[in-house]
């Protein structure tokens, strides 16, 4: 077994060095946890306001050991996405490196980023995003592929943007399918709660942004859990202005930052859905990594439509369905899809993590 690969945070390095000798007797370590029991996570984002909430949630959660931050196009451009990650890394002292990834989907033509959701800078246009640090030289797909290969069954990948980086990593190194610990995907919607799409009528944004990549993801037998709009639009998991004010009051500079960037996101949800709350899609995927017991799961096969008016639509065939041996579906592996969430449980978990950030406001 190779020891530590490049790019790991000092915290990961220390914990891994300390635990190598104990690994044979510690089942938790063999399941990809550090000595403190935290999961070793690569977080793949198209940063994005709700992505920023998710990154700080992962950073401040003791249950997560962030080993790398990978970025790509989606909510904003490839370069702004990497820059936003560097900004958050620098401002909040995140040790994990940032790796810049895909500028566009595998096959779709690149569209305009949704500035009406996330602002011109991708973070709600309230801060001066001018980090002094830059992304690492290695590309995001390279980092993902190499890290998983060098740390078999230890790495959890959480994707909260288009699936392009992860599927490019699989093309670089097909062996990651058998070596990743788990893949948690914010994306898609199968209709458990009546939601089918947000980018279009039936296309969730991450699925729609690279439908080929997401469809390909579900064709491989890695352990994937889809955290879609079915749970991320749960009203009782949304953040009210009072809740975000509470973060601002008790989470130091992190709370101040989140309240400021949330203003644009709030305007978007007020105008698009007529509600004064914000839906934290990406943090809910991070919550699944930390506390899967907050979710109900259904098992089955998933396809993503790649073209036309239904581009990005995710179709779910439940395990045991009489049609699941239809030639169109027969060879697909079974995956997990979140069908319900304990919303208050999620909000409590998020708050507990962010309150750990309390410190001097800059
Ligand atoms: C997803 O699309 C992006 O806009 C959000 O950041 C989230 O990952 C929601 O559909
Ligand atoms: Ca996102």
Short mmCIF file of C-alpha atoms and ligand atoms in Angstrom, two decimals:
data_model
loop_
_atom_site.label_atom_id
_atom_site.label_comp_id
_atom_site.label_asym_id
_atom_site.label_seq_id
_atom_site.Cartn_x
_atom_site.Cartn_y
_atom_site.Cartn_z
CA UNK A 1 0.00 0.00 0.00
CA UNK A 2 1.41 3.39 -0.96
CA UNK A 3 1.69 5.87 1.83
CA UNK A 4 0.63 9.44 1.58
CA UNK A 5 0.20 10.93 -1.81
CA UNK A 6 0.57 14.57 -2.77
CA UNK A 7 -1.70 17.37 -1.77
CA UNK A 8 -2.97 16.12 1.56
CA UNK A 9 -3.68 18.54 4.32
CA UNK A 10 -1.33 18.52 7.27
CA UNK A 11 -4.17 17.29 9.44
CA UNK A 12 -4.68 14.32 7.11
CA UNK A 13 -0.97 13.67 6.94
CA UNK A 14 -0.57 13.60 10.69
CA UNK A 15 -3.61 11.46 11.28
CA UNK A 16 -2.63 9.04 8.54
CA UNK A 17 0.95 8.75 9.71
CA UNK A 18 -0.26 8.12 13.22
CA UNK A 19 -2.70 5.45 12.26
CA UNK A 20 -0.81 3.36 9.73
CA UNK A 21 0.59 1.08 12.37
CA UNK A 22 -2.79 0.66 14.02
CA UNK A 23 -4.64 0.02 10.78
CA UNK A 24 -4.61 -3.75 11.04
CA UNK A 25 -6.55 -3.68 14.27
CA UNK A 26 -8.89 -0.79 13.55
CA UNK A 27 -11.95 -1.58 11.42
CA UNK A 28 -12.83 2.13 11.27
CA UNK A 29 -9.55 2.94 9.53
CA UNK A 30 -10.10 0.24 6.99
CA UNK A 31 -13.41 1.94 6.21
CA UNK A 32 -11.73 5.18 5.26
CA UNK A 33 -11.89 7.12 8.46
CA UNK A 34 -9.14 9.00 10.21
CA UNK A 35 -8.08 8.21 13.77
CA UNK A 36 -10.66 10.72 14.97
CA UNK A 37 -13.35 8.85 13.05
CA UNK A 38 -13.81 11.57 10.43
CA UNK A 39 -14.38 10.78 6.75
CA UNK A 40 -11.69 11.71 4.25
CA UNK A 41 -13.49 13.78 1.64
CA UNK A 42 -12.82 15.37 -1.73
CA UNK A 43 -15.43 18.08 -2.23
CA UNK A 44 -16.11 18.96 -5.87
CA UNK A 45 -17.88 22.30 -6.33
CA UNK A 46 -19.01 24.88 -8.88
CA UNK A 47 -18.80 27.68 -6.32
CA UNK A 48 -21.69 29.17 -6.12
CA UNK A 49 -23.45 30.57 -3.02
CA UNK A 50 -24.84 27.28 -1.73
CA UNK A 51 -21.52 25.64 -2.58
CA UNK A 52 -19.81 28.17 -0.29
CA UNK A 53 -22.22 27.21 2.51
CA UNK A 54 -21.31 23.56 1.86
CA UNK A 55 -17.57 24.18 1.84
CA UNK A 56 -17.66 25.92 5.21
CA UNK A 57 -19.95 23.20 6.59
CA UNK A 58 -17.41 20.55 5.56
CA UNK A 59 -14.51 22.65 6.85
CA UNK A 60 -15.99 23.18 10.30
CA UNK A 61 -17.50 19.73 10.70
CA UNK A 62 -15.36 17.46 12.89
CA UNK A 63 -16.81 14.47 11.01
CA UNK A 64 -15.06 15.50 7.79
CA UNK A 65 -11.38 15.58 6.95
CA UNK A 66 -11.19 17.62 3.75
CA UNK A 67 -8.34 16.23 1.65
CA UNK A 68 -8.94 18.34 -1.45
CA UNK A 69 -11.24 20.98 -2.92
CA UNK A 70 -11.90 20.51 -6.63
CA UNK A 71 -13.73 23.06 -8.71
CA UNK A 72 -15.32 23.45 -12.12
CA UNK A 73 -17.76 25.47 -14.23
CA UNK A 74 -21.46 25.57 -13.41
CA UNK A 75 -22.79 28.29 -11.15
CA UNK A 76 -20.01 30.48 -12.49
CA UNK A 77 -17.08 30.10 -14.87
CA UNK A 78 -14.26 27.63 -14.32
CA UNK A 79 -11.84 30.39 -13.34
CA UNK A 80 -14.20 32.22 -10.99
CA UNK A 81 -15.13 28.91 -9.38
CA UNK A 82 -11.46 28.16 -8.58
CA UNK A 83 -10.88 31.75 -7.48
CA UNK A 84 -13.87 31.62 -5.13
CA UNK A 85 -12.54 28.41 -3.59
CA UNK A 86 -9.11 30.01 -3.11
CA UNK A 87 -10.77 33.03 -1.53
CA UNK A 88 -12.69 30.90 0.97
CA UNK A 89 -9.65 28.73 1.66
CA UNK A 90 -7.55 31.81 2.43
CA UNK A 91 -10.14 33.75 4.41
CA UNK A 92 -11.10 30.79 6.61
CA UNK A 93 -7.75 29.02 6.85
CA UNK A 94 -8.76 25.79 5.12
CA UNK A 95 -5.72 23.55 4.76
CA UNK A 96 -6.85 21.45 1.80
CA UNK A 97 -5.55 22.59 -1.59
CA UNK A 98 -7.78 23.84 -4.41
CA UNK A 99 -7.60 22.04 -7.79
CA UNK A 100 -9.11 23.71 -10.85
CA UNK A 101 -11.14 21.50 -13.15
CA UNK A 102 -13.42 21.46 -16.17
CA UNK A 103 -14.37 24.62 -18.06
CA UNK A 104 -17.28 22.99 -19.86
CA UNK A 105 -19.34 19.80 -20.11
CA UNK A 106 -18.17 16.65 -21.87
CA UNK A 107 -20.43 17.26 -24.90
CA UNK A 108 -22.84 20.18 -24.39
CA UNK A 109 -21.92 23.64 -25.62
CA UNK A 110 -21.08 25.99 -22.76
CA UNK A 111 -23.91 28.36 -21.83
CA UNK A 112 -23.94 31.56 -19.81
CA UNK A 113 -23.52 31.11 -16.04
CA UNK A 114 -26.67 31.81 -13.95
CA UNK A 115 -25.68 35.24 -12.62
CA UNK A 116 -29.32 35.85 -11.65
CA UNK A 117 -28.86 33.12 -9.01
CA UNK A 118 -25.28 33.52 -7.77
CA UNK A 119 -24.27 37.01 -8.93
CA UNK A 120 -21.55 38.12 -11.36
CA UNK A 121 -18.78 36.82 -9.12
CA UNK A 122 -20.60 33.62 -8.16
CA UNK A 123 -20.70 34.64 -4.50
CA UNK A 124 -23.50 37.19 -4.50
CA UNK A 125 -21.37 40.25 -5.35
CA UNK A 126 -20.82 41.39 -1.78
CA UNK A 127 -17.12 40.67 -1.16
CA UNK A 128 -13.93 41.70 -2.93
CA UNK A 129 -12.83 38.32 -4.24
CA UNK A 130 -9.13 38.83 -4.61
CA UNK A 131 -7.26 35.91 -3.05
CA UNK A 132 -3.48 36.00 -2.89
CA UNK A 133 -3.28 32.22 -3.29
CA UNK A 134 -3.87 30.21 -6.45
CA UNK A 135 -5.11 26.76 -7.32
CA UNK A 136 -2.53 23.96 -7.40
CA UNK A 137 -0.89 23.08 -10.70
CA UNK A 138 -2.45 19.63 -10.86
CA UNK A 139 -5.89 19.52 -12.53
CA UNK A 140 -8.98 18.50 -10.55
CA UNK A 141 -9.58 15.25 -12.52
CA UNK A 142 -5.91 14.29 -12.06
CA UNK A 143 -6.10 14.99 -8.35
CA UNK A 144 -9.29 12.98 -7.93
CA UNK A 145 -7.95 10.01 -9.92
CA UNK A 146 -4.57 9.92 -8.21
CA UNK A 147 -5.88 10.42 -4.70
CA UNK A 148 -8.43 7.62 -4.97
CA UNK A 149 -5.93 5.24 -6.58
CA UNK A 150 -3.34 5.89 -3.91
CA UNK A 151 -5.79 5.57 -1.01
CA UNK A 152 -8.02 2.61 -1.85
CA UNK A 153 -11.45 2.56 -0.19
CA UNK A 154 -10.60 5.58 1.91
CA UNK A 155 -11.88 8.53 -0.08
CA UNK A 156 -15.45 9.79 -0.16
CA UNK A 157 -16.13 12.08 -3.12
CA UNK A 158 -18.95 14.58 -2.68
CA UNK A 159 -19.91 16.30 -5.93
CA UNK A 160 -22.11 19.39 -5.72
CA UNK A 161 -21.59 20.62 -9.25
CA UNK A 162 -21.76 19.00 -12.72
CA UNK A 163 -20.25 15.50 -12.82
CA UNK A 164 -17.60 16.46 -15.37
CA UNK A 165 -14.52 16.38 -13.11
CA UNK A 166 -15.38 13.00 -11.64
CA UNK A 167 -16.10 11.40 -15.00
CA UNK A 168 -12.90 12.86 -16.47
CA UNK A 169 -11.08 11.32 -13.52
CA UNK A 170 -12.67 7.95 -14.34
CA UNK A 171 -11.51 8.27 -17.94
CA UNK A 172 -7.99 8.98 -16.70
CA UNK A 173 -8.09 6.09 -14.26
CA UNK A 174 -10.96 3.57 -14.63
CA UNK A 175 -9.74 1.81 -11.48
CA UNK A 176 -11.23 4.54 -9.28
CA UNK A 177 -14.65 2.87 -9.64
CA UNK A 178 -13.51 -0.04 -7.49
CA UNK A 179 -11.35 2.02 -5.17
CA UNK A 180 -13.48 4.95 -4.10
CA UNK A 181 -15.17 4.53 -0.74
CA UNK A 182 -18.39 6.24 -1.81
CA UNK A 183 -19.69 8.92 -4.13
CA UNK A 184 -22.32 11.35 -2.89
CA UNK A 185 -23.92 13.42 -5.62
CA UNK A 186 -26.00 16.55 -5.24
CA UNK A 187 -28.00 16.46 -8.41
CA UNK A 188 -31.06 15.16 -10.20
CA UNK A 189 -34.63 14.74 -9.01
CA UNK A 190 -36.92 11.78 -9.45
CA UNK A 191 -40.17 13.26 -8.17
CA UNK A 192 -40.60 11.81 -4.65
CA UNK A 193 -41.64 15.27 -3.49
CA UNK A 194 -43.07 16.58 -6.75
CA UNK A 195 -39.88 18.38 -7.82
CA UNK A 196 -38.37 17.45 -11.18
CA UNK A 197 -36.15 20.34 -12.23
CA UNK A 198 -34.85 23.79 -11.48
CA UNK A 199 -32.66 24.64 -14.50
CA UNK A 200 -35.56 23.51 -16.71
CA UNK A 201 -38.94 21.90 -16.04
CA UNK A 202 -37.38 18.45 -15.66
CA UNK A 203 -33.64 19.21 -15.48
CA UNK A 204 -31.90 19.80 -12.16
CA UNK A 205 -28.98 22.21 -12.71
CA UNK A 206 -26.03 19.88 -12.09
CA UNK A 207 -27.64 17.12 -14.16
CA UNK A 208 -28.57 19.57 -16.91
CA UNK A 209 -25.11 21.18 -17.00
CA UNK A 210 -23.49 17.87 -17.93
CA UNK A 211 -26.15 15.27 -18.58
CA UNK A 212 -23.75 12.88 -20.34
CA UNK A 213 -21.40 12.88 -17.35
CA UNK A 214 -24.22 12.20 -14.90
CA UNK A 215 -25.76 9.48 -17.03
CA UNK A 216 -22.34 7.83 -17.33
CA UNK A 217 -21.86 8.02 -13.54
CA UNK A 218 -24.87 5.78 -12.93
CA UNK A 219 -23.63 3.14 -15.40
CA UNK A 220 -20.70 2.14 -13.18
CA UNK A 221 -20.87 -0.08 -10.09
CA UNK A 222 -19.40 2.31 -7.54
CA UNK A 223 -21.43 3.08 -4.43
CA UNK A 224 -23.32 6.22 -5.44
CA UNK A 225 -25.94 8.06 -3.40
CA UNK A 226 -27.96 10.69 -5.20
CA UNK A 227 -29.04 13.64 -3.06
CA UNK A 228 -31.46 15.38 -5.39
CA UNK A 229 -34.11 18.08 -5.33
CA UNK A 230 -36.38 15.41 -3.80
CA UNK A 231 -34.77 16.26 -0.47
CA UNK A 232 -32.95 19.56 -1.03
CA UNK A 233 -36.21 21.46 -1.60
CA UNK A 234 -37.74 20.11 1.61
CA UNK A 235 -39.32 23.23 3.19
CA UNK A 236 -38.25 22.24 6.70
CA UNK A 237 -34.61 21.94 5.56
CA UNK A 238 -34.52 25.47 4.13
CA UNK A 239 -32.74 28.33 5.89
CA UNK A 240 -34.92 31.23 7.05
CA UNK A 241 -33.45 34.74 7.36
CA UNK A 242 -33.63 34.32 11.16
CA UNK A 243 -31.65 31.09 10.97
CA UNK A 244 -28.93 32.74 8.88
CA UNK A 245 -28.91 35.73 11.26
CA UNK A 246 -28.28 33.19 14.00
CA UNK A 247 -25.27 31.88 12.12
CA UNK A 248 -24.06 35.44 11.72
CA UNK A 249 -24.32 36.04 15.43
CA UNK A 250 -22.55 32.89 16.58
CA UNK A 251 -20.15 31.74 13.86
CA UNK A 252 -17.60 34.53 13.79
CA UNK A 253 -16.44 35.75 10.40
CA UNK A 254 -17.87 32.63 8.72
CA UNK A 255 -21.36 33.63 9.84
CA UNK A 256 -20.82 37.22 8.70
CA UNK A 257 -19.67 35.98 5.29
CA UNK A 258 -22.57 33.54 4.86
CA UNK A 259 -25.20 36.11 5.80
CA UNK A 260 -23.76 38.54 3.25
CA UNK A 261 -23.54 36.11 0.34
CA UNK A 262 -26.98 34.72 1.23
CA UNK A 263 -28.64 38.07 0.41
CA UNK A 264 -28.44 37.51 -3.35
CA UNK A 265 -29.60 33.89 -2.96
CA UNK A 266 -32.56 35.14 -0.92
CA UNK A 267 -33.49 37.63 -3.63
CA UNK A 268 -33.39 34.82 -6.18
CA UNK A 269 -35.71 32.54 -4.20
CA UNK A 270 -38.07 35.41 -3.42
CA UNK A 271 -38.44 36.23 -7.09
CA UNK A 272 -38.42 32.69 -8.49
CA UNK A 273 -40.44 30.77 -5.88
CA UNK A 274 -42.05 33.51 -3.81
CA UNK A 275 -40.48 32.35 -0.55
CA UNK A 276 -38.14 34.16 1.82
CA UNK A 277 -35.90 31.22 2.61
CA UNK A 278 -32.86 29.74 0.88
CA UNK A 279 -32.46 26.13 -0.17
CA UNK A 280 -29.02 24.79 0.68
CA UNK A 281 -28.80 21.97 -1.87
CA UNK A 282 -25.09 21.42 -1.53
CA UNK A 283 -24.90 21.41 2.25
CA UNK A 284 -27.55 18.70 2.28
CA UNK A 285 -25.20 16.45 0.29
CA UNK A 286 -22.46 17.16 2.86
CA UNK A 287 -24.97 16.34 5.61
CA UNK A 288 -25.54 12.93 4.03
CA UNK A 289 -21.81 12.21 4.39
CA UNK A 290 -21.90 13.21 8.05
CA UNK A 291 -25.26 11.85 9.17
CA UNK A 292 -26.89 9.45 6.68
CA UNK A 293 -29.40 8.54 9.38
CA UNK A 294 -31.13 11.86 8.68
CA UNK A 295 -32.24 10.49 5.30
CA UNK A 296 -34.53 7.84 3.87
CA UNK A 297 -33.12 5.93 0.94
CA UNK A 298 -34.60 4.09 -2.03
CA UNK A 299 -32.51 1.66 -4.09
CA UNK A 300 -32.71 1.32 -7.86
CA UNK A 301 -31.27 2.11 -11.27
CA UNK A 302 -30.97 5.63 -12.64
CA UNK A 303 -30.73 7.05 -16.13
CA UNK A 304 -30.22 10.65 -17.18
CA UNK A 305 -31.65 11.93 -20.45
CA UNK A 306 -28.97 13.75 -22.39
CA UNK A 307 -30.72 15.72 -25.14
CA UNK A 308 -33.76 17.71 -26.11
CA UNK A 309 -36.42 19.20 -23.90
CA UNK A 310 -35.81 16.57 -21.19
CA UNK A 311 -32.05 17.06 -21.04
CA UNK A 312 -30.90 16.40 -17.48
CA UNK A 313 -34.03 14.53 -16.41
CA UNK A 314 -33.20 11.70 -14.01
CA UNK A 315 -35.37 8.59 -14.32
CA UNK A 316 -35.50 6.13 -11.46
CA UNK A 317 -36.33 2.44 -11.80
CA UNK A 318 -36.85 1.01 -8.28
CA UNK A 319 -35.09 -2.23 -7.40
CA UNK A 320 -37.39 -5.13 -8.18
CA UNK A 321 -39.57 -3.14 -10.58
CA UNK A 322 -41.06 -5.46 -13.19
CA UNK A 323 -39.35 -3.44 -15.92
CA UNK A 324 -35.86 -3.49 -14.44
CA UNK A 325 -34.77 -6.36 -16.68
CA UNK A 326 -35.85 -4.51 -19.82
CA UNK A 327 -32.75 -4.40 -22.11
CA UNK A 328 -32.55 -0.62 -21.61
CA UNK A 329 -32.09 -1.13 -17.87
CA UNK A 330 -30.85 -4.69 -17.38
CA UNK A 331 -27.13 -4.00 -17.21
CA UNK A 332 -27.29 -0.96 -14.95
CA UNK A 333 -26.08 -1.27 -11.36
CA UNK A 334 -28.21 -0.45 -8.34
CA UNK A 335 -27.59 2.86 -6.58
CA UNK A 336 -29.14 4.80 -3.71
CA UNK A 337 -31.41 7.83 -3.95
CA UNK A 338 -32.46 9.99 -1.01
CA UNK A 339 -36.23 10.10 -0.80
CA UNK A 340 -36.81 11.99 2.48
CA UNK A 341 -34.85 14.11 4.95
CA UNK A 342 -35.12 15.10 8.59
CA UNK A 343 -35.00 18.84 7.84
CA UNK A 344 -34.69 20.12 11.43
CA UNK A 345 -31.98 17.51 12.00
CA UNK A 346 -30.03 18.90 9.07
CA UNK A 347 -30.39 22.50 10.29
CA UNK A 348 -29.18 21.50 13.74
CA UNK A 349 -26.18 19.68 12.31
CA UNK A 350 -25.25 22.67 10.15
CA UNK A 351 -25.53 25.09 13.03
CA UNK A 352 -23.43 22.91 15.32
CA UNK A 353 -20.64 22.82 12.75
CA UNK A 354 -20.72 26.55 12.03
CA UNK A 355 -20.86 27.58 15.67
CA UNK A 356 -17.41 25.98 15.94
CA UNK A 357 -16.19 28.77 13.68
CA UNK A 358 -16.78 31.48 16.27
CA UNK A 359 -13.76 33.71 16.37
CA UNK A 360 -12.74 37.28 15.66
CA UNK A 361 -14.69 39.05 12.93
CA UNK A 362 -12.45 40.70 10.34
C1 LIG B 1 -27.50 22.64 -7.69
O1 LIG B 1 -27.20 23.46 -8.83
C2 LIG B 1 -26.35 24.52 -8.44
O2 LIG B 1 -26.83 25.72 -8.89
C3 LIG B 1 -26.34 24.53 -6.94
O3 LIG B 1 -25.10 24.99 -6.44
C4 LIG B 1 -26.59 23.10 -6.59
O4 LIG B 1 -25.40 22.36 -6.65
C5 LIG B 1 -28.97 22.75 -7.38
O5 LIG B 1 -29.73 22.32 -8.44
CA1 LIG B 2 -23.28 23.56 -6.66
#
